[in-house]
Every structure is written in structure tokens, then in C-alpha cells.
GROMACS .gro file of C-alpha atoms in nm:
model
  326
    1UNK     CA    1  -1.085   2.215   1.959
    2UNK     CA    2  -1.435   2.016   1.882
    3UNK     CA    3  -1.430   2.219   1.555
    4UNK     CA    4  -1.073   2.124   1.439
    5UNK     CA    5  -1.163   1.777   1.500
    6UNK     CA    6  -1.505   1.787   1.309
    7UNK     CA    7  -1.324   1.928   1.019
    8UNK     CA    8  -1.008   1.718   1.001
    9UNK     CA    9  -1.226   1.404   1.002
   10UNK     CA   10  -1.499   1.573   0.751
   11UNK     CA   11  -1.164   1.653   0.519
   12UNK     CA   12  -1.029   1.282   0.575
   13UNK     CA   13  -1.376   1.113   0.457
   14UNK     CA   14  -1.409   1.375   0.160
   15UNK     CA   15  -1.026   1.293   0.024
   16UNK     CA   16  -1.054   0.942   0.138
   17UNK     CA   17  -1.344   0.900  -0.180
   18UNK     CA   18  -1.082   0.970  -0.415
   19UNK     CA   19  -0.928   0.641  -0.349
   20UNK     CA   20  -1.211   0.444  -0.413
   21UNK     CA   21  -1.197   0.238  -0.762
   22UNK     CA   22  -1.366   0.377  -1.067
   23UNK     CA   23  -1.475   0.696  -0.866
   24UNK     CA   24  -1.119   0.937  -0.911
   25UNK     CA   25  -1.160   1.230  -1.043
   26UNK     CA   26  -1.089   1.279  -1.479
   27UNK     CA   27  -0.973   1.664  -1.410
   28UNK     CA   28  -0.815   1.879  -1.163
   29UNK     CA   29  -1.104   1.965  -0.861
   30UNK     CA   30  -1.223   2.268  -0.782
   31UNK     CA   31  -1.217   2.179  -0.391
   32UNK     CA   32  -0.812   2.077  -0.423
   33UNK     CA   33  -0.765   2.278  -0.121
   34UNK     CA   34  -0.957   2.061   0.073
   35UNK     CA   35  -0.723   1.786  -0.009
   36UNK     CA   36  -0.440   1.962   0.009
   37UNK     CA   37  -0.490   2.070   0.392
   38UNK     CA   38  -0.525   1.658   0.403
   39UNK     CA   39  -0.229   1.584   0.230
   40UNK     CA   40  -0.090   1.820   0.601
   41UNK     CA   41  -0.230   1.560   0.801
   42UNK     CA   42  -0.005   1.316   1.048
   43UNK     CA   43  -0.075   0.945   1.176
   44UNK     CA   44  -0.114   1.146   1.552
   45UNK     CA   45  -0.513   1.284   1.419
   46UNK     CA   46  -0.561   0.933   1.385
   47UNK     CA   47  -0.720   0.730   1.679
   48UNK     CA   48  -0.705   0.365   1.623
   49UNK     CA   49  -1.075   0.231   1.577
   50UNK     CA   50  -0.934  -0.125   1.660
   51UNK     CA   51  -0.731  -0.354   1.862
   52UNK     CA   52  -0.610  -0.552   1.605
   53UNK     CA   53  -0.463  -0.287   1.342
   54UNK     CA   54  -0.197  -0.132   1.529
   55UNK     CA   55  -0.020   0.183   1.342
   56UNK     CA   56   0.305   0.342   1.416
   57UNK     CA   57   0.634   0.504   1.245
   58UNK     CA   58   0.902   0.374   1.340
   59UNK     CA   59   1.210   0.621   1.567
   60UNK     CA   60   1.459   0.840   1.495
   61UNK     CA   61   1.705   0.752   1.161
   62UNK     CA   62   1.395   0.567   1.049
   63UNK     CA   63   1.170   0.850   1.005
   64UNK     CA   64   0.970   0.873   0.743
   65UNK     CA   65   0.901   0.452   0.765
   66UNK     CA   66   0.569   0.303   0.895
   67UNK     CA   67   0.450  -0.013   1.009
   68UNK     CA   68   0.120  -0.119   1.035
   69UNK     CA   69   0.110  -0.452   1.245
   70UNK     CA   70  -0.146  -0.748   1.277
   71UNK     CA   71  -0.253  -0.816   1.602
   72UNK     CA   72  -0.511  -1.085   1.612
   73UNK     CA   73  -0.398  -1.350   1.796
   74UNK     CA   74  -0.664  -1.541   1.912
   75UNK     CA   75  -0.787  -1.563   1.553
   76UNK     CA   76  -0.469  -1.571   1.346
   77UNK     CA   77  -0.480  -1.257   1.218
   78UNK     CA   78  -0.829  -1.352   1.028
   79UNK     CA   79  -0.990  -1.041   0.893
   80UNK     CA   80  -1.348  -0.990   1.038
   81UNK     CA   81  -1.526  -0.691   1.025
   82UNK     CA   82  -1.282  -0.461   1.305
   83UNK     CA   83  -0.985  -0.548   1.159
   84UNK     CA   84  -1.111  -0.441   0.811
   85UNK     CA   85  -1.238  -0.119   0.971
   86UNK     CA   86  -0.911  -0.048   1.134
   87UNK     CA   87  -0.689  -0.173   0.852
   88UNK     CA   88  -0.879   0.088   0.638
   89UNK     CA   89  -0.869   0.377   0.861
   90UNK     CA   90  -0.474   0.271   0.906
   91UNK     CA   91  -0.440   0.331   0.547
   92UNK     CA   92  -0.634   0.595   0.494
   93UNK     CA   93  -0.429   0.813   0.766
   94UNK     CA   94  -0.086   0.692   0.574
   95UNK     CA   95  -0.252   0.829   0.274
   96UNK     CA   96  -0.304   1.128   0.418
   97UNK     CA   97   0.034   1.137   0.608
   98UNK     CA   98   0.305   1.375   0.389
   99UNK     CA   99   0.587   1.231   0.621
  100UNK     CA  100   0.519   0.885   0.573
  101UNK     CA  101   0.813   0.706   0.277
  102UNK     CA  102   0.759   0.343   0.290
  103UNK     CA  103   0.472   0.114   0.464
  104UNK     CA  104   0.593  -0.247   0.597
  105UNK     CA  105   0.298  -0.459   0.694
  106UNK     CA  106   0.392  -0.691   0.975
  107UNK     CA  107   0.239  -0.958   1.175
  108UNK     CA  108   0.289  -0.946   1.575
  109UNK     CA  109   0.153  -1.335   1.541
  110UNK     CA  110   0.336  -1.585   1.561
  111UNK     CA  111   0.382  -1.813   1.257
  112UNK     CA  112   0.139  -1.626   1.077
  113UNK     CA  113   0.111  -1.359   0.861
  114UNK     CA  114  -0.256  -1.357   0.814
  115UNK     CA  115  -0.505  -1.639   0.794
  116UNK     CA  116  -0.756  -1.454   0.524
  117UNK     CA  117  -1.125  -1.413   0.611
  118UNK     CA  118  -1.285  -1.446   0.927
  119UNK     CA  119  -1.473  -1.742   0.824
  120UNK     CA  120  -1.675  -1.796   1.158
  121UNK     CA  121  -1.797  -1.462   1.084
  122UNK     CA  122  -1.859  -1.518   0.782
  123UNK     CA  123  -2.105  -1.844   0.876
  124UNK     CA  124  -2.319  -1.561   1.075
  125UNK     CA  125  -2.338  -1.327   0.720
  126UNK     CA  126  -2.608  -1.353   0.485
  127UNK     CA  127  -2.564  -1.335   0.083
  128UNK     CA  128  -2.582  -0.932   0.044
  129UNK     CA  129  -2.327  -0.876   0.361
  130UNK     CA  130  -2.091  -1.111   0.247
  131UNK     CA  131  -2.134  -0.942  -0.046
  132UNK     CA  132  -2.096  -0.630   0.109
  133UNK     CA  133  -1.826  -0.737   0.308
  134UNK     CA  134  -1.601  -0.849   0.006
  135UNK     CA  135  -1.697  -0.552  -0.206
  136UNK     CA  136  -1.547  -0.379   0.089
  137UNK     CA  137  -1.186  -0.551   0.181
  138UNK     CA  138  -1.129  -0.541  -0.210
  139UNK     CA  139  -1.153  -0.200  -0.215
  140UNK     CA  140  -0.947  -0.139   0.100
  141UNK     CA  141  -0.636  -0.362  -0.077
  142UNK     CA  142  -0.746  -0.184  -0.370
  143UNK     CA  143  -0.650   0.159  -0.144
  144UNK     CA  144  -0.305  -0.020  -0.036
  145UNK     CA  145  -0.250  -0.083  -0.377
  146UNK     CA  146  -0.266   0.267  -0.485
  147UNK     CA  147  -0.070   0.439  -0.200
  148UNK     CA  148   0.186   0.676  -0.345
  149UNK     CA  149   0.443   0.545  -0.172
  150UNK     CA  150   0.598   0.169  -0.131
  151UNK     CA  151   0.459  -0.089   0.052
  152UNK     CA  152   0.641  -0.407   0.192
  153UNK     CA  153   0.439  -0.731   0.305
  154UNK     CA  154   0.664  -0.879   0.589
  155UNK     CA  155   0.529  -1.256   0.560
  156UNK     CA  156   0.642  -1.529   0.828
  157UNK     CA  157   0.384  -1.823   0.820
  158UNK     CA  158   0.082  -1.889   0.675
  159UNK     CA  159  -0.049  -1.583   0.424
  160UNK     CA  160  -0.375  -1.748   0.336
  161UNK     CA  161  -0.677  -1.592   0.100
  162UNK     CA  162  -0.748  -1.280   0.176
  163UNK     CA  163  -0.421  -1.284   0.376
  164UNK     CA  164  -0.224  -1.347   0.065
  165UNK     CA  165  -0.441  -1.079  -0.143
  166UNK     CA  166  -0.365  -0.868   0.120
  167UNK     CA  167   0.028  -0.889   0.063
  168UNK     CA  168  -0.057  -0.907  -0.315
  169UNK     CA  169  -0.199  -0.530  -0.313
  170UNK     CA  170   0.188  -0.481  -0.196
  171UNK     CA  171   0.506  -0.358  -0.381
  172UNK     CA  172   0.707  -0.596  -0.231
  173UNK     CA  173   0.699  -0.895  -0.081
  174UNK     CA  174   0.980  -1.021   0.202
  175UNK     CA  175   0.904  -1.404   0.327
  176UNK     CA  176   1.084  -1.623   0.560
  177UNK     CA  177   1.116  -2.019   0.483
  178UNK     CA  178   0.851  -2.111   0.692
  179UNK     CA  179   0.587  -1.888   0.469
  180UNK     CA  180   0.332  -2.113   0.374
  181UNK     CA  181   0.128  -1.941   0.070
  182UNK     CA  182  -0.223  -1.976  -0.096
  183UNK     CA  183  -0.569  -1.939  -0.223
  184UNK     CA  184  -0.759  -2.192  -0.099
  185UNK     CA  185  -1.101  -2.038  -0.202
  186UNK     CA  186  -1.177  -2.272  -0.501
  187UNK     CA  187  -1.188  -2.542  -0.191
  188UNK     CA  188  -1.485  -2.380  -0.015
  189UNK     CA  189  -1.677  -2.345  -0.361
  190UNK     CA  190  -1.599  -1.968  -0.430
  191UNK     CA  191  -1.298  -1.743  -0.601
  192UNK     CA  192  -1.052  -1.520  -0.471
  193UNK     CA  193  -1.254  -1.152  -0.416
  194UNK     CA  194  -1.024  -0.950  -0.279
  195UNK     CA  195  -0.809  -0.924  -0.629
  196UNK     CA  196  -0.624  -1.269  -0.631
  197UNK     CA  197  -0.797  -1.367  -0.953
  198UNK     CA  198  -0.611  -1.007  -1.103
  199UNK     CA  199  -0.296  -0.931  -0.927
  200UNK     CA  200  -0.169  -1.276  -0.908
  201UNK     CA  201  -0.118  -1.367  -1.269
  202UNK     CA  202   0.009  -1.024  -1.325
  203UNK     CA  203   0.300  -1.152  -1.061
  204UNK     CA  204   0.360  -1.507  -1.168
  205UNK     CA  205   0.153  -1.567  -1.551
  206UNK     CA  206  -0.147  -1.703  -1.627
  207UNK     CA  207  -0.065  -2.073  -1.606
  208UNK     CA  208   0.070  -2.102  -1.308
  209UNK     CA  209  -0.179  -1.845  -1.132
  210UNK     CA  210  -0.452  -2.101  -1.311
  211UNK     CA  211  -0.274  -2.439  -1.151
  212UNK     CA  212  -0.289  -2.211  -0.752
  213UNK     CA  213  -0.615  -2.101  -0.780
  214UNK     CA  214  -0.762  -2.384  -0.930
  215UNK     CA  215  -0.615  -2.637  -0.722
  216UNK     CA  216  -0.623  -2.414  -0.397
  217UNK     CA  217  -0.215  -2.548  -0.384
  218UNK     CA  218  -0.024  -2.385  -0.065
  219UNK     CA  219   0.327  -2.327  -0.157
  220UNK     CA  220   0.660  -2.244   0.039
  221UNK     CA  221   0.840  -1.968   0.048
  222UNK     CA  222   1.101  -2.127  -0.176
  223UNK     CA  223   0.861  -2.161  -0.444
  224UNK     CA  224   0.684  -1.864  -0.369
  225UNK     CA  225   1.060  -1.675  -0.432
  226UNK     CA  226   1.150  -1.907  -0.789
  227UNK     CA  227   0.804  -1.850  -0.957
  228UNK     CA  228   0.871  -1.433  -0.849
  229UNK     CA  229   0.565  -1.420  -0.616
  230UNK     CA  230   0.785  -1.301  -0.379
  231UNK     CA  231   1.078  -1.057  -0.396
  232UNK     CA  232   1.298  -1.212  -0.105
  233UNK     CA  233   1.293  -1.543   0.046
  234UNK     CA  234   1.498  -1.571   0.390
  235UNK     CA  235   1.582  -1.738   0.711
  236UNK     CA  236   1.303  -1.821   0.907
  237UNK     CA  237   1.234  -1.513   1.147
  238UNK     CA  238   1.429  -1.270   0.977
  239UNK     CA  239   1.192  -1.145   0.732
  240UNK     CA  240   1.112  -0.853   0.945
  241UNK     CA  241   1.457  -0.759   0.940
  242UNK     CA  242   1.534  -0.746   0.577
  243UNK     CA  243   1.229  -0.585   0.471
  244UNK     CA  244   1.332  -0.304   0.707
  245UNK     CA  245   1.652  -0.335   0.549
  246UNK     CA  246   1.471  -0.262   0.198
  247UNK     CA  247   1.308   0.025   0.375
  248UNK     CA  248   1.584   0.177   0.463
  249UNK     CA  249   1.715   0.207   0.120
  250UNK     CA  250   1.411   0.344   0.015
  251UNK     CA  251   1.366   0.606   0.256
  252UNK     CA  252   1.687   0.726   0.144
  253UNK     CA  253   1.604   0.759  -0.203
  254UNK     CA  254   1.410   1.103  -0.320
  255UNK     CA  255   1.118   1.056  -0.144
  256UNK     CA  256   0.901   1.236  -0.463
  257UNK     CA  257   1.111   1.083  -0.689
  258UNK     CA  258   0.995   0.736  -0.533
  259UNK     CA  259   0.665   0.857  -0.567
  260UNK     CA  260   0.678   0.917  -0.947
  261UNK     CA  261   0.896   0.626  -1.043
  262UNK     CA  262   0.583   0.375  -0.825
  263UNK     CA  263   0.311   0.557  -1.049
  264UNK     CA  264   0.518   0.531  -1.367
  265UNK     CA  265   0.559   0.160  -1.353
  266UNK     CA  266   0.207   0.117  -1.195
  267UNK     CA  267   0.001   0.290  -1.469
  268UNK     CA  268   0.266   0.228  -1.784
  269UNK     CA  269   0.237  -0.078  -1.704
  270UNK     CA  270  -0.144  -0.089  -1.813
  271UNK     CA  271  -0.076   0.174  -2.148
  272UNK     CA  272   0.046   0.105  -2.455
  273UNK     CA  273   0.442   0.168  -2.469
  274UNK     CA  274   0.384   0.505  -2.655
  275UNK     CA  275   0.156   0.621  -2.416
  276UNK     CA  276   0.356   0.460  -2.132
  277UNK     CA  277   0.646   0.686  -2.224
  278UNK     CA  278   0.445   0.949  -2.230
  279UNK     CA  279   0.408   0.887  -1.859
  280UNK     CA  280   0.702   0.854  -1.780
  281UNK     CA  281   0.786   1.199  -1.930
  282UNK     CA  282   0.483   1.359  -1.702
  283UNK     CA  283   0.648   1.247  -1.445
  284UNK     CA  284   1.029   1.327  -1.529
  285UNK     CA  285   0.902   1.694  -1.600
  286UNK     CA  286   0.703   1.677  -1.285
  287UNK     CA  287   1.029   1.642  -1.085
  288UNK     CA  288   1.343   1.876  -1.235
  289UNK     CA  289   1.189   2.237  -1.025
  290UNK     CA  290   1.203   1.999  -0.667
  291UNK     CA  291   1.470   2.099  -0.463
  292UNK     CA  292   1.530   1.740  -0.405
  293UNK     CA  293   1.678   1.679  -0.724
  294UNK     CA  294   1.891   2.036  -0.692
  295UNK     CA  295   2.010   1.840  -0.345
  296UNK     CA  296   2.097   1.517  -0.528
  297UNK     CA  297   2.273   1.700  -0.776
  298UNK     CA  298   2.494   1.900  -0.462
  299UNK     CA  299   2.498   1.555  -0.288
  300UNK     CA  300   2.662   1.380  -0.539
  301UNK     CA  301   2.921   1.664  -0.651
  302UNK     CA  302   2.988   1.740  -0.267
  303UNK     CA  303   3.057   1.340  -0.215
  304UNK     CA  304   2.827   1.347   0.102
  305UNK     CA  305   2.458   1.158   0.198
  306UNK     CA  306   2.162   1.414   0.053
  307UNK     CA  307   1.878   1.548   0.298
  308UNK     CA  308   1.598   1.530   0.112
  309UNK     CA  309   1.349   1.726   0.298
  310UNK     CA  310   0.970   1.719   0.089
  311UNK     CA  311   0.808   2.044   0.077
  312UNK     CA  312   0.386   2.071   0.054
  313UNK     CA  313   0.453   2.203  -0.312
  314UNK     CA  314   0.592   1.946  -0.422
  315UNK     CA  315   0.412   1.694  -0.301
  316UNK     CA  316   0.148   1.873  -0.435
  317UNK     CA  317   0.286   1.867  -0.770
  318UNK     CA  318   0.326   1.479  -0.706
  319UNK     CA  319  -0.032   1.434  -0.657
  320UNK     CA  320  -0.152   1.668  -0.932
  321UNK     CA  321   0.023   1.485  -1.170
  322UNK     CA  322  -0.154   1.193  -1.070
  323UNK     CA  323  -0.470   1.341  -1.125
  324UNK     CA  324  -0.354   1.453  -1.467
  325UNK     CA  325  -0.351   1.091  -1.617
  326UNK     CA  326  -0.704   0.992  -1.456
   0.00000   0.00000   0.00000
């Protein structure tokens, strides 16, 4: 058993490295069999390193939906070193779990999603330690963004600084009317350092992003929706049910198709139109020989709900498509 545990940990560390910014392989790796083993892992093999981050699956009909829950009430979910390690491990586990189809990031702390970095911890850090912390935070949020499956931030209450940057790294953001969102860093004589200066303008435009960052202004849920910062704003307390409704809708679709669609959109936006359309063609081609595509056609003809069943072959084809475009 000890040997299996050590092997799993080793392979997990190996494959997690491919998710760090700027170190993806540029050709198909010779040790791809190890990463194929990694795809077979499930969340049960991942013990929690942090009591402030809970990782669990939704049961029964919601199988495929995974929830990452922030639970550090004494610090308003401020991201200290322990929580950051827990977040990193949670998303590395999800990345290696072939049965995960949608991720929710939520909070169990009333009136707060995440208050940002733990400034009490930061006050005790040297400049070098702060630099390392921010780099690790940035790469962790990049890991969230690079997950092949959809991610949804469930925002009730405050999402400030690093908390908003974490939400920005998600594909979708659902908030309650009581949400307070902002990047207050310039008020502390620093700048958003975990992706905020790059992801915010890509969502709301350069001018609005500059205003929000320069002034450190906080906005409510309705204003956030009007400027495109969040996808939906619902009455306070109803963000989680709305996010779950969207997650269930996604979870019923072809899981490999969802992965390919996410890749085509994310990668395509960074390319010229000709190259982006080539990417779309390649991602579409990867779906042609999947059992899911045939099941979707059969279900349509028979007027029934499709029963999608992801195979390792399909998932591996999806993963290799990602490598081809690095």
C-alpha cells in the first residue's frame, strides 16, 4: 500500500507540473503513460492539507459536479499560506480526476466569499517571502483558469483583492445582490498581483478596469453584472442555487465537447482569426470519433436524454489535443 501511495504522489507531482505557467511541453511527452495514469486518479486519493478548504463531490444525479468550499470564518476566508496550499492541492486533484465535469468555488462563511490575502500573515513576511507567496498565488489561479472543465465562482458578500482575482480566474461568476467586489491594492501602495491587472480588463474593458484598479472602488452585484464582471446577479442568498442550476445544465452536456469548447474559446481569443479557426477545426475533429457524439445523435433521434460516458481514450485524446497547440 505504501508503494502505491508513493507512486500516486510521485505521478501527481509530475503531472501537476505541466499546469504551471510557461512550462507546458511543446511536443508530445515521452512519459505520457504516467500522465495517463494521473487521469485515472480520483479525489479519494487526495487527503486534505488544509482545514480551511473542503473538497467534495455532489451525490447521485449531480455526480460530476465538484465543490471547493472556503471555510476560514475567523479570517473572513483570507488566503494565508495554509489555505493557499489547500487550494493548490484541491485543484491539482480535480485536474487529475476524470469523473469531474464542473467545479463550484463557494464559501461557507456568511457575508463573505474571500476577503483576499491574509495581510496579518503578510505583515510578518520579508519582501522575498511576499514575492514567493504572490507568485504561488498567481500560479494557483492560473491553474484554476487552465482546468479543462468549467469553473463557477459562487459569490455572496465580499470578494476583494485576491478573492476577486480567484473569481476572475473562473469561467463563470454568479453573485448575490449583497456582493461587494473590488481590487483595493492601490490603497495599500501595491497592485493586484495574482492576475487582476490582466483578467479584469479582458472581462470589462481597459477603461473600466483602469478606473476600478486606480480608485480601488468597490462595486455591488448589480453594477458588476451591468459591466460584465459577473454572469448573473440574483437576490442575496440565492447565488449557490443559481450556480448549481447552471452546473447541472452543463453537467448534462457532452463532457468532452465541453472541454473542447472551453479550449477553443480560451485559446482562440489569443490568436488571429485564421489560426483560431484552425484550432476550432482541430478541436471539432477530436470529437468525431467519440462515443459521446454517436450517443448524442442517437438520443436526439430517439427523443430521449443522452447518456454520456467518458472513456479514458476520449479523455486522453482531449488532453493530447491540448498538447498539440502548446
